[in-house]
């Protein structure tokens, strides 16, 4: 695209470039992304289901 370098890019174009940059980073760092998402999932489960609720009633001596 040939445009005047003095004019700012359109908002959609900037968002598209940002999306491409984020996607490239995620692909390059997949292991980190999966580990972080896994930890967040465990935290979410732990906050919604305390350890006491995972213990069957008959096991409480």
PDB file of C-alpha atoms in Angstrom:
ATOM      1  CA  UNK A   1       0.000   0.000   0.000  1.00  0.00           C
ATOM      2  CA  UNK A   2       1.446   3.347  -1.025  1.00  0.00           C
ATOM      3  CA  UNK A   3       0.385   6.029   1.378  1.00  0.00           C
ATOM      4  CA  UNK A   4       1.880   9.237   2.636  1.00  0.00           C
ATOM      5  CA  UNK A   5       4.204   8.428   5.567  1.00  0.00           C
ATOM      6  CA  UNK A   6       3.067  11.623   7.289  1.00  0.00           C
ATOM      7  CA  UNK A   7      -0.521  10.414   7.643  1.00  0.00           C
ATOM      8  CA  UNK A   8      -1.291   8.104  10.561  1.00  0.00           C
ATOM      9  CA  UNK A   9      -2.447   4.572   9.711  1.00  0.00           C
ATOM     10  CA  UNK A  10      -6.126   3.765   9.852  1.00  0.00           C
ATOM     11  CA  UNK A  11      -7.315   2.266  13.122  1.00  0.00           C
ATOM     12  CA  UNK A  12      -8.334  -0.979  11.435  1.00  0.00           C
ATOM     13  CA  UNK A  13      -4.914  -1.358   9.841  1.00  0.00           C
ATOM     14  CA  UNK A  14      -3.184  -0.788  13.196  1.00  0.00           C
ATOM     15  CA  UNK A  15      -5.447  -3.321  14.919  1.00  0.00           C
ATOM     16  CA  UNK A  16      -4.781  -5.825  12.130  1.00  0.00           C
ATOM     17  CA  UNK A  17      -1.019  -5.400  12.494  1.00  0.00           C
ATOM     18  CA  UNK A  18      -1.316  -5.757  16.272  1.00  0.00           C
ATOM     19  CA  UNK A  19      -3.343  -8.937  15.837  1.00  0.00           C
ATOM     20  CA  UNK A  20      -0.723 -10.345  13.491  1.00  0.00           C
ATOM     21  CA  UNK A  21       2.043  -9.492  15.971  1.00  0.00           C
ATOM     22  CA  UNK A  22       0.167 -11.149  18.856  1.00  0.00           C
ATOM     23  CA  UNK A  23      -0.524 -14.246  16.752  1.00  0.00           C
ATOM     24  CA  UNK A  24       3.133 -14.494  15.743  1.00  0.00           C
ATOM     25  CA  UNK A  25       4.225 -14.199  19.391  1.00  0.00           C
ATOM     26  CA  UNK A  26       1.743 -16.876  20.516  1.00  0.00           C
ATOM     27  CA  UNK A  27       2.939 -19.265  17.802  1.00  0.00           C
ATOM     28  CA  UNK A  28       6.579 -18.614  18.728  1.00  0.00           C
ATOM     29  CA  UNK A  29       5.921 -19.165  22.445  1.00  0.00           C
ATOM     30  CA  UNK A  30       3.300 -21.923  22.421  1.00  0.00           C
ATOM     31  CA  UNK A  31       4.710 -23.797  25.406  1.00  0.00           C
ATOM     32  CA  UNK A  32       4.641 -20.689  27.607  1.00  0.00           C
ATOM     33  CA  UNK A  33       1.095 -19.892  26.481  1.00  0.00           C
ATOM     34  CA  UNK A  34      -0.142 -23.429  27.206  1.00  0.00           C
ATOM     35  CA  UNK A  35       1.541 -23.528  30.628  1.00  0.00           C
ATOM     36  CA  UNK A  36       0.092 -20.143  31.620  1.00  0.00           C
ATOM     37  CA  UNK A  37      -3.391 -21.108  30.399  1.00  0.00           C
ATOM     38  CA  UNK A  38      -3.120 -24.406  32.277  1.00  0.00           C
ATOM     39  CA  UNK A  39      -2.147 -22.664  35.509  1.00  0.00           C
ATOM     40  CA  UNK A  40      -5.003 -20.182  35.094  1.00  0.00           C
ATOM     41  CA  UNK A  41      -7.429 -23.063  34.532  1.00  0.00           C
ATOM     42  CA  UNK A  42      -6.256 -24.811  37.717  1.00  0.00           C
ATOM     43  CA  UNK A  43      -6.605 -21.551  39.679  1.00  0.00           C
ATOM     44  CA  UNK A  44     -10.115 -21.039  38.298  1.00  0.00           C
ATOM     45  CA  UNK A  45     -11.114 -24.569  39.298  1.00  0.00           C
ATOM     46  CA  UNK A  46      -9.526 -24.188  42.741  1.00  0.00           C
ATOM     47  CA  UNK A  47     -11.377 -20.921  43.381  1.00  0.00           C
ATOM     48  CA  UNK A  48     -14.740 -22.348  42.348  1.00  0.00           C
ATOM     49  CA  UNK A  49     -14.351 -25.777  43.932  1.00  0.00           C
ATOM     50  CA  UNK A  50     -12.546 -25.697  47.300  1.00  0.00           C
ATOM     51  CA  UNK A  51     -10.724 -28.843  48.385  1.00  0.00           C
ATOM     52  CA  UNK A  52     -13.453 -29.627  50.935  1.00  0.00           C
ATOM     53  CA  UNK A  53     -16.040 -30.004  48.184  1.00  0.00           C
ATOM     54  CA  UNK A  54     -13.833 -32.525  46.385  1.00  0.00           C
ATOM     55  CA  UNK A  55     -13.726 -34.777  49.454  1.00  0.00           C
ATOM     56  CA  UNK A  56     -16.654 -37.229  49.680  1.00  0.00           C
ATOM     57  CA  UNK A  57     -18.786 -36.874  52.805  1.00  0.00           C
ATOM     58  CA  UNK A  58     -18.236 -40.495  53.857  1.00  0.00           C
ATOM     59  CA  UNK A  59     -14.452 -39.937  53.850  1.00  0.00           C
ATOM     60  CA  UNK A  60     -14.599 -37.316  56.608  1.00  0.00           C
ATOM     61  CA  UNK A  61     -13.527 -39.281  59.672  1.00  0.00           C
TER      62      UNK A  61
END
